[in-house]
PDB file of N, CA and C and ligand atoms in Angstrom:
ATOM      1  N   MET A   1       0.843  -1.198   0.000  1.00 66.00           N
ATOM      2  CA  MET A   1       0.000   0.000   0.000  1.00 66.00           C
ATOM      3  C   MET A   1       0.874   1.242   0.000  1.00 66.00           C
ATOM      4  N   ALA A   2       0.638   2.123  -0.932  1.00 80.00           N
ATOM      5  CA  ALA A   2       1.432   3.345  -1.034  1.00 80.00           C
ATOM      6  C   ALA A   2       1.031   4.339   0.040  1.00 80.00           C
ATOM      7  N   VAL A   3       2.013   4.921   0.666  1.00 86.00           N
ATOM      8  CA  VAL A   3       1.772   5.916   1.701  1.00 86.00           C
ATOM      9  C   VAL A   3       2.149   7.282   1.152  1.00 86.00           C
ATOM     10  N   GLN A   4       1.224   8.213   1.272  1.00 91.00           N
ATOM     11  CA  GLN A   4       1.489   9.548   0.751  1.00 91.00           C
ATOM     12  C   GLN A   4       2.272  10.363   1.772  1.00 91.00           C
ATOM     13  N   LYS A   5       3.447  10.801   1.383  1.00 95.00           N
ATOM     14  CA  LYS A   5       4.285  11.629   2.246  1.00 95.00           C
ATOM     15  C   LYS A   5       4.140  13.087   1.811  1.00 95.00           C
ATOM     16  N   ARG A   6       3.907  13.942   2.786  1.00 96.00           N
ATOM     17  CA  ARG A   6       3.700  15.353   2.480  1.00 96.00           C
ATOM     18  C   ARG A   6       4.741  16.202   3.196  1.00 96.00           C
ATOM     19  N   PHE A   7       5.239  17.176   2.503  1.00 97.00           N
ATOM     20  CA  PHE A   7       6.120  18.148   3.153  1.00 97.00           C
ATOM     21  C   PHE A   7       5.292  19.069   4.035  1.00 97.00           C
ATOM     22  N   ILE A   8       5.818  19.375   5.218  1.00 95.00           N
ATOM     23  CA  ILE A   8       5.135  20.284   6.121  1.00 95.00           C
ATOM     24  C   ILE A   8       5.686  21.693   5.882  1.00 95.00           C
ATOM     25  N   ALA A   9       4.847  22.563   5.371  1.00 96.00           N
ATOM     26  CA  ALA A   9       5.287  23.923   5.043  1.00 96.00           C
ATOM     27  C   ALA A   9       5.719  24.665   6.304  1.00 96.00           C
ATOM     28  N   GLY A  10       6.911  25.215   6.272  1.00 97.00           N
ATOM     29  CA  GLY A  10       7.394  26.025   7.381  1.00 97.00           C
ATOM     30  C   GLY A  10       7.993  25.233   8.521  1.00 97.00           C
ATOM     31  N   ALA A  11       7.956  23.879   8.431  1.00 96.00           N
ATOM     32  CA  ALA A  11       8.513  23.069   9.512  1.00 96.00           C
ATOM     33  C   ALA A  11      10.040  23.117   9.477  1.00 96.00           C
ATOM     34  N   ILE A  12      10.640  23.234  10.639  1.00 97.00           N
ATOM     35  CA  ILE A  12      12.100  23.291  10.744  1.00 97.00           C
ATOM     36  C   ILE A  12      12.610  22.000  11.364  1.00 97.00           C
ATOM     37  N   CYS A  13      13.592  21.386  10.721  1.00 97.00           N
ATOM     38  CA  CYS A  13      14.148  20.144  11.241  1.00 97.00           C
ATOM     39  C   CYS A  13      14.875  20.400  12.566  1.00 97.00           C
ATOM     40  N   PRO A  14      14.560  19.630  13.615  1.00 96.00           N
ATOM     41  CA  PRO A  14      15.218  19.836  14.907  1.00 96.00           C
ATOM     42  C   PRO A  14      16.682  19.421  14.894  1.00 96.00           C
ATOM     43  N   ARG A  15      17.111  18.687  13.896  1.00 97.00           N
ATOM     44  CA  ARG A  15      18.501  18.221  13.856  1.00 97.00           C
ATOM     45  C   ARG A  15      19.394  19.125  13.005  1.00 97.00           C
ATOM     46  N   CYS A  16      18.962  19.402  11.760  1.00 98.00           N
ATOM     47  CA  CYS A  16      19.818  20.200  10.866  1.00 98.00           C
ATOM     48  C   CYS A  16      19.301  21.628  10.692  1.00 98.00           C
ATOM     49  N   ALA A  17      18.147  21.947  11.292  1.00 98.00           N
ATOM     50  CA  ALA A  17      17.600  23.313  11.318  1.00 98.00           C
ATOM     51  C   ALA A  17      17.255  23.852   9.937  1.00 98.00           C
ATOM     52  N   GLN A  18      17.055  22.981   8.975  1.00 97.00           N
ATOM     53  CA  GLN A  18      16.634  23.408   7.639  1.00 97.00           C
ATOM     54  C   GLN A  18      15.114  23.499   7.591  1.00 97.00           C
ATOM     55  N   MET A  19      14.632  24.491   6.878  1.00 97.00           N
ATOM     56  CA  MET A  19      13.187  24.660   6.755  1.00 97.00           C
ATOM     57  C   MET A  19      12.661  23.936   5.519  1.00 97.00           C
ATOM     58  N   ASP A  20      11.402  23.470   5.619  1.00 97.00           N
ATOM     59  CA  ASP A  20      10.717  22.802   4.503  1.00 97.00           C
ATOM     60  C   ASP A  20      11.441  21.532   4.045  1.00 97.00           C
ATOM     61  N   ARG A  21      12.051  20.833   4.969  1.00 97.00           N
ATOM     62  CA  ARG A  21      12.696  19.554   4.645  1.00 97.00           C
ATOM     63  C   ARG A  21      12.007  18.385   5.345  1.00 97.00           C
ATOM     64  N   ILE A  22      11.005  18.702   6.164  1.00 97.00           N
ATOM     65  CA  ILE A  22      10.326  17.668   6.949  1.00 97.00           C
ATOM     66  C   ILE A  22       9.147  17.106   6.158  1.00 97.00           C
ATOM     67  N   ARG A  23       9.131  15.792   6.050  1.00 97.00           N
ATOM     68  CA  ARG A  23       7.987  15.114   5.451  1.00 97.00           C
ATOM     69  C   ARG A  23       7.200  14.416   6.542  1.00 97.00           C
ATOM     70  N   SER A  24       5.910  14.292   6.364  1.00 97.00           N
ATOM     71  CA  SER A  24       5.065  13.638   7.353  1.00 97.00           C
ATOM     72  C   SER A  24       4.113  12.682   6.664  1.00 97.00           C
ATOM     73  N   TRP A  25       3.893  11.535   7.312  1.00 96.00           N
ATOM     74  CA  TRP A  25       2.902  10.597   6.794  1.00 96.00           C
ATOM     75  C   TRP A  25       2.356   9.765   7.947  1.00 96.00           C
ATOM     76  N   GLU A  26       1.236   9.120   7.687  1.00 95.00           N
ATOM     77  CA  GLU A  26       0.581   8.334   8.727  1.00 95.00           C
ATOM     78  C   GLU A  26       0.363   6.918   8.243  1.00 95.00           C
ATOM     79  N   GLN A  27       0.609   5.967   9.134  1.00 93.00           N
ATOM     80  CA  GLN A  27       0.411   4.567   8.776  1.00 93.00           C
ATOM     81  C   GLN A  27       0.125   3.773  10.033  1.00 93.00           C
ATOM     82  N   ASN A  28      -0.941   3.004  10.020  1.00 92.00           N
ATOM     83  CA  ASN A  28      -1.302   2.129  11.137  1.00 92.00           C
ATOM     84  C   ASN A  28      -1.414   2.888  12.457  1.00 92.00           C
ATOM     85  N   GLY A  29      -1.985   4.091  12.409  1.00 92.00           N
ATOM     86  CA  GLY A  29      -2.184   4.859  13.633  1.00 92.00           C
ATOM     87  C   GLY A  29      -0.932   5.510  14.176  1.00 92.00           C
ATOM     88  N   ILE A  30       0.138   5.483  13.383  1.00 94.00           N
ATOM     89  CA  ILE A  30       1.379   6.124  13.790  1.00 94.00           C
ATOM     90  C   ILE A  30       1.676   7.279  12.834  1.00 94.00           C
ATOM     91  N   ARG A  31       2.071   8.415  13.405  1.00 95.00           N
ATOM     92  CA  ARG A  31       2.476   9.537  12.564  1.00 95.00           C
ATOM     93  C   ARG A  31       4.006   9.563  12.490  1.00 95.00           C
ATOM     94  N   TYR A  32       4.504   9.551  11.281  1.00 96.00           N
ATOM     95  CA  TYR A  32       5.950   9.566  11.053  1.00 96.00           C
ATOM     96  C   TYR A  32       6.381  10.922  10.523  1.00 96.00           C
ATOM     97  N   ARG A  33       7.587  11.319  10.871  1.00 97.00           N
ATOM     98  CA  ARG A  33       8.192  12.518  10.290  1.00 97.00           C
ATOM     99  C   ARG A  33       9.650  12.196   9.996  1.00 97.00           C
ATOM    100  N   ASP A  34      10.105  12.652   8.854  1.00 97.00           N
ATOM    101  CA  ASP A  34      11.536  12.523   8.595  1.00 97.00           C
ATOM    102  C   ASP A  34      12.025  13.728   7.812  1.00 97.00           C
ATOM    103  N   CYS A  35      13.331  13.857   7.707  1.00 98.00           N
ATOM    104  CA  CYS A  35      13.955  15.004   7.068  1.00 98.00           C
ATOM    105  C   CYS A  35      14.700  14.513   5.833  1.00 98.00           C
ATOM    106  N   VAL A  36      14.551  15.227   4.734  1.00 97.00           N
ATOM    107  CA  VAL A  36      15.211  14.816   3.494  1.00 97.00           C
ATOM    108  C   VAL A  36      16.646  15.328   3.430  1.00 97.00           C
ATOM    109  N   SER A  37      17.029  16.210   4.356  1.00 97.00           N
ATOM    110  CA  SER A  37      18.383  16.766   4.347  1.00 97.00           C
ATOM    111  C   SER A  37      19.328  16.037   5.292  1.00 97.00           C
ATOM    112  N   CYS A  38      18.794  15.406   6.321  1.00 98.00           N
ATOM    113  CA  CYS A  38      19.631  14.647   7.234  1.00 98.00           C
ATOM    114  C   CYS A  38      18.901  13.362   7.583  1.00 98.00           C
ATOM    115  N   ASP A  39      19.355  12.634   8.584  1.00 96.00           N
ATOM    116  CA  ASP A  39      18.739  11.344   8.895  1.00 96.00           C
ATOM    117  C   ASP A  39      17.747  11.435  10.052  1.00 96.00           C
ATOM    118  N   PHE A  40      17.212  12.632  10.273  1.00 98.00           N
ATOM    119  CA  PHE A  40      16.197  12.796  11.322  1.00 98.00           C
ATOM    120  C   PHE A  40      14.975  11.937  11.018  1.00 98.00           C
ATOM    121  N   PHE A  41      14.523  11.215  12.031  1.00 97.00           N
ATOM    122  CA  PHE A  41      13.332  10.394  11.884  1.00 97.00           C
ATOM    123  C   PHE A  41      12.606  10.343  13.208  1.00 97.00           C
ATOM    124  N   GLU A  42      11.300  10.461  13.149  1.00 96.00           N
ATOM    125  CA  GLU A  42      10.513  10.484  14.381  1.00 96.00           C
ATOM    126  C   GLU A  42       9.197   9.768  14.140  1.00 96.00           C
ATOM    127  N   GLN A  43       8.729   9.048  15.138  1.00 96.00           N
ATOM    128  CA  GLN A  43       7.405   8.448  15.038  1.00 96.00           C
ATOM    129  C   GLN A  43       6.666   8.634  16.345  1.00 96.00           C
ATOM    130  N   ALA A  44       5.362   8.861  16.243  1.00 95.00           N
ATOM    131  CA  ALA A  44       4.543   9.095  17.431  1.00 95.00           C
ATOM    132  C   ALA A  44       3.142   8.592  17.177  1.00 95.00           C
ATOM    133  N   ALA A  45       2.544   7.997  18.186  1.00 93.00           N
ATOM    134  CA  ALA A  45       1.179   7.515  18.061  1.00 93.00           C
ATOM    135  C   ALA A  45       0.233   8.693  17.887  1.00 93.00           C
ATOM    136  N   ILE A  46      -0.720   8.523  17.004  1.00 89.00           N
ATOM    137  CA  ILE A  46      -1.715   9.569  16.796  1.00 89.00           C
ATOM    138  C   ILE A  46      -2.731   9.482  17.924  1.00 89.00           C
ATOM    139  N   GLU A  47      -2.830  10.536  18.690  1.00 80.00           N
ATOM    140  CA  GLU A  47      -3.732  10.525  19.845  1.00 80.00           C
ATOM    141  C   GLU A  47      -5.127  10.966  19.424  1.00 80.00           C
ATOM    142  N   ASP A  48      -6.092  10.165  19.789  1.00 70.00           N
ATOM    143  CA  ASP A  48      -7.481  10.564  19.559  1.00 70.00           C
ATOM    144  C   ASP A  48      -8.356   9.914  20.620  1.00 70.00           C
ATOM    145  N   ASP A  49      -9.649  10.129  20.532  1.00 61.00           N
ATOM    146  CA  ASP A  49     -10.559   9.642  21.563  1.00 61.00           C
ATOM    147  C   ASP A  49     -10.692   8.123  21.542  1.00 61.00           C
ATOM    148  N   ALA A  50     -10.340   7.495  20.450  1.00 56.00           N
ATOM    149  CA  ALA A  50     -10.515   6.054  20.321  1.00 56.00           C
ATOM    150  C   ALA A  50      -9.334   5.282  20.912  1.00 56.00           C
ATOM    151  N   HIS A  51      -8.409   5.978  21.545  1.00 52.00           N
ATOM    152  CA  HIS A  51      -7.193   5.331  22.031  1.00 52.00           C
ATOM    153  C   HIS A  51      -7.502   4.215  23.029  1.00 52.00           C
ATOM    154  N   ASP A  52      -8.339   4.503  24.029  1.00 59.00           N
ATOM    155  CA  ASP A  52      -8.646   3.500  25.059  1.00 59.00           C
ATOM    156  C   ASP A  52      -9.352   2.293  24.448  1.00 59.00           C
ATOM    157  N   GLU A  53     -10.237   2.579  23.515  1.00 59.00           N
ATOM    158  CA  GLU A  53     -10.971   1.498  22.875  1.00 59.00           C
ATOM    159  C   GLU A  53     -10.023   0.597  22.081  1.00 59.00           C
ATOM    160  N   LEU A  54      -9.082   1.209  21.398  1.00 57.00           N
ATOM    161  CA  LEU A  54      -8.113   0.450  20.610  1.00 57.00           C
ATOM    162  C   LEU A  54      -7.267  -0.441  21.505  1.00 57.00           C
ATOM    163  N   GLU A  55      -6.870   0.087  22.651  1.00 62.00           N
ATOM    164  CA  GLU A  55      -6.021  -0.672  23.560  1.00 62.00           C
ATOM    165  C   GLU A  55      -6.764  -1.902  24.080  1.00 62.00           C
ATOM    166  N   THR A  56      -8.032  -1.716  24.392  1.00 64.00           N
ATOM    167  CA  THR A  56      -8.845  -2.838  24.860  1.00 64.00           C
ATOM    168  C   THR A  56      -8.956  -3.908  23.781  1.00 64.00           C
ATOM    169  N   ARG A  57      -9.117  -3.460  22.549  1.00 65.00           N
ATOM    170  CA  ARG A  57      -9.257  -4.400  21.447  1.00 65.00           C
ATOM    171  C   ARG A  57      -7.968  -5.206  21.253  1.00 65.00           C
ATOM    172  N   VAL A  58      -6.840  -4.558  21.386  1.00 65.00           N
ATOM    173  CA  VAL A  58      -5.554  -5.236  21.242  1.00 65.00           C
ATOM    174  C   VAL A  58      -5.391  -6.295  22.322  1.00 65.00           C
ATOM    175  N   ASN A  59      -5.741  -5.962  23.558  1.00 66.00           N
ATOM    176  CA  ASN A  59      -5.638  -6.922  24.653  1.00 66.00           C
ATOM    177  C   ASN A  59      -6.527  -8.126  24.398  1.00 66.00           C
ATOM    178  N   ARG A  60      -7.709  -7.886  23.860  1.00 66.00           N
ATOM    179  CA  ARG A  60      -8.624  -8.976  23.576  1.00 66.00           C
ATOM    180  C   ARG A  60      -8.040  -9.893  22.508  1.00 66.00           C
ATOM    181  N   GLU A  61      -7.434  -9.307  21.492  1.00 64.00           N
ATOM    182  CA  GLU A  61      -6.834 -10.107  20.426  1.00 64.00           C
ATOM    183  C   GLU A  61      -5.698 -10.959  20.964  1.00 64.00           C
ATOM    184  N   ARG A  62      -4.941 -10.416  21.888  1.00 65.00           N
ATOM    185  CA  ARG A  62      -3.846 -11.187  22.480  1.00 65.00           C
ATOM    186  C   ARG A  62      -4.390 -12.398  23.219  1.00 65.00           C
ATOM    187  N   GLU A  63      -5.489 -12.235  23.946  1.00 64.00           N
ATOM    188  CA  GLU A  63      -6.065 -13.361  24.668  1.00 64.00           C
ATOM    189  C   GLU A  63      -6.575 -14.416  23.701  1.00 64.00           C
ATOM    190  N   GLU A  64      -7.161 -13.982  22.592  1.00 62.00           N
ATOM    191  CA  GLU A  64      -7.647 -14.933  21.603  1.00 62.00           C
ATOM    192  C   GLU A  64      -6.486 -15.710  20.990  1.00 62.00           C
ATOM    193  N   GLN A  65      -5.380 -15.035  20.742  1.00 62.00           N
ATOM    194  CA  GLN A  65      -4.214 -15.709  20.179  1.00 62.00           C
ATOM    195  C   GLN A  65      -3.693 -16.763  21.143  1.00 62.00           C
ATOM    196  N   ARG A  66      -3.703 -16.443  22.434  1.00 63.00           N
ATOM    197  CA  ARG A  66      -3.219 -17.386  23.433  1.00 63.00           C
ATOM    198  C   ARG A  66      -4.112 -18.629  23.449  1.00 63.00           C
ATOM    199  N   THR A  67      -5.422 -18.412  23.338  1.00 60.00           N
ATOM    200  CA  THR A  67      -6.361 -19.531  23.299  1.00 60.00           C
ATOM    201  C   THR A  67      -6.112 -20.395  22.069  1.00 60.00           C
ATOM    202  N   ASP A  68      -5.886 -19.757  20.930  1.00 60.00           N
ATOM    203  CA  ASP A  68      -5.616 -20.498  19.702  1.00 60.00           C
ATOM    204  C   ASP A  68      -4.369 -21.375  19.852  1.00 60.00           C
ATOM    205  N   THR A  69      -3.358 -20.861  20.502  1.00 59.00           N
ATOM    206  CA  THR A  69      -2.122 -21.612  20.690  1.00 59.00           C
ATOM    207  C   THR A  69      -2.370 -22.852  21.528  1.00 59.00           C
ATOM    208  N   ILE A  70      -3.156 -22.687  22.579  1.00 58.00           N
ATOM    209  CA  ILE A  70      -3.452 -23.832  23.449  1.00 58.00           C
ATOM    210  C   ILE A  70      -4.237 -24.889  22.673  1.00 58.00           C
ATOM    211  N   GLN A  71      -5.201 -24.447  21.876  1.00 56.00           N
ATOM    212  CA  GLN A  71      -6.001 -25.389  21.098  1.00 56.00           C
ATOM    213  C   GLN A  71      -5.128 -26.129  20.083  1.00 56.00           C
ATOM    214  N   THR A  72      -4.206 -25.405  19.462  1.00 55.00           N
ATOM    215  CA  THR A  72      -3.330 -26.022  18.477  1.00 55.00           C
ATOM    216  C   THR A  72      -2.477 -27.109  19.123  1.00 55.00           C
ATOM    217  N   VAL A  73      -1.973 -26.843  20.317  1.00 57.00           N
ATOM    218  CA  VAL A  73      -1.162 -27.826  21.026  1.00 57.00           C
ATOM    219  C   VAL A  73      -1.982 -29.076  21.320  1.00 57.00           C
ATOM    220  N   ARG A  74      -3.229 -28.856  21.734  1.00 60.00           N
ATOM    221  CA  ARG A  74      -4.081 -30.008  22.062  1.00 60.00           C
ATOM    222  C   ARG A  74      -4.349 -30.871  20.836  1.00 60.00           C
ATOM    223  N   ILE A  75      -4.500 -30.178  19.682  1.00 58.00           N
ATOM    224  CA  ILE A  75      -4.796 -30.923  18.456  1.00 58.00           C
ATOM    225  C   ILE A  75      -3.553 -31.697  18.001  1.00 58.00           C
ATOM    226  N   LEU A  76      -2.408 -31.057  18.098  1.00 59.00           N
ATOM    227  CA  LEU A  76      -1.182 -31.667  17.585  1.00 59.00           C
ATOM    228  C   LEU A  76      -0.656 -32.784  18.489  1.00 59.00           C
ATOM    229  N   ASP A  77      -0.934 -32.680  19.786  1.00 59.00           N
ATOM    230  CA  ASP A  77      -0.355 -33.598  20.749  1.00 59.00           C
ATOM    231  C   ASP A  77      -0.695 -35.070  20.497  1.00 59.00           C
ATOM    232  N   PRO A  78      -1.962 -35.428  20.236  1.00 61.00           N
ATOM    233  CA  PRO A  78      -2.289 -36.852  19.985  1.00 61.00           C
ATOM    234  C   PRO A  78      -1.591 -37.395  18.729  1.00 61.00           C
ATOM    235  N   LYS A  79      -1.372 -36.556  17.747  1.00 62.00           N
ATOM    236  CA  LYS A  79      -0.731 -37.012  16.509  1.00 62.00           C
ATOM    237  C   LYS A  79       0.725 -37.429  16.760  1.00 62.00           C
ATOM    238  N   GLY A  80       1.335 -36.833  17.786  1.00 58.00           N
ATOM    239  CA  GLY A  80       2.734 -37.117  18.062  1.00 58.00           C
ATOM    240  C   GLY A  80       2.916 -38.470  18.745  1.00 58.00           C
ATOM    241  N   ARG A  81       1.841 -39.083  19.202  1.00 58.00           N
ATOM    242  CA  ARG A  81       1.969 -40.370  19.925  1.00 58.00           C
ATOM    243  C   ARG A  81       1.891 -41.568  19.001  1.00 58.00           C
TER     244      ARG A  81
HETATM  245 ZN1  LIG B   1      17.283  17.586   8.983  1.00 92.71          ZN
END
């Protein structure tokens, strides 16, 4: 999937202090920024009201994965005998 990177007008790079060299893009709920003049790179979670809900959903998915692993072991175990 192509990610559109946009230059931030008037943004000054905190590392090389050049203006209009910072690009910004968003992917998977993370906001990225980098500089085309130096190797500055930054990433930060995009904060919004859905943050708590997202965290709960992630925890639930982890529990489901753990259950799947246990079930897989139970299925595979008799075959090994
Ligand atoms: Zn820079």
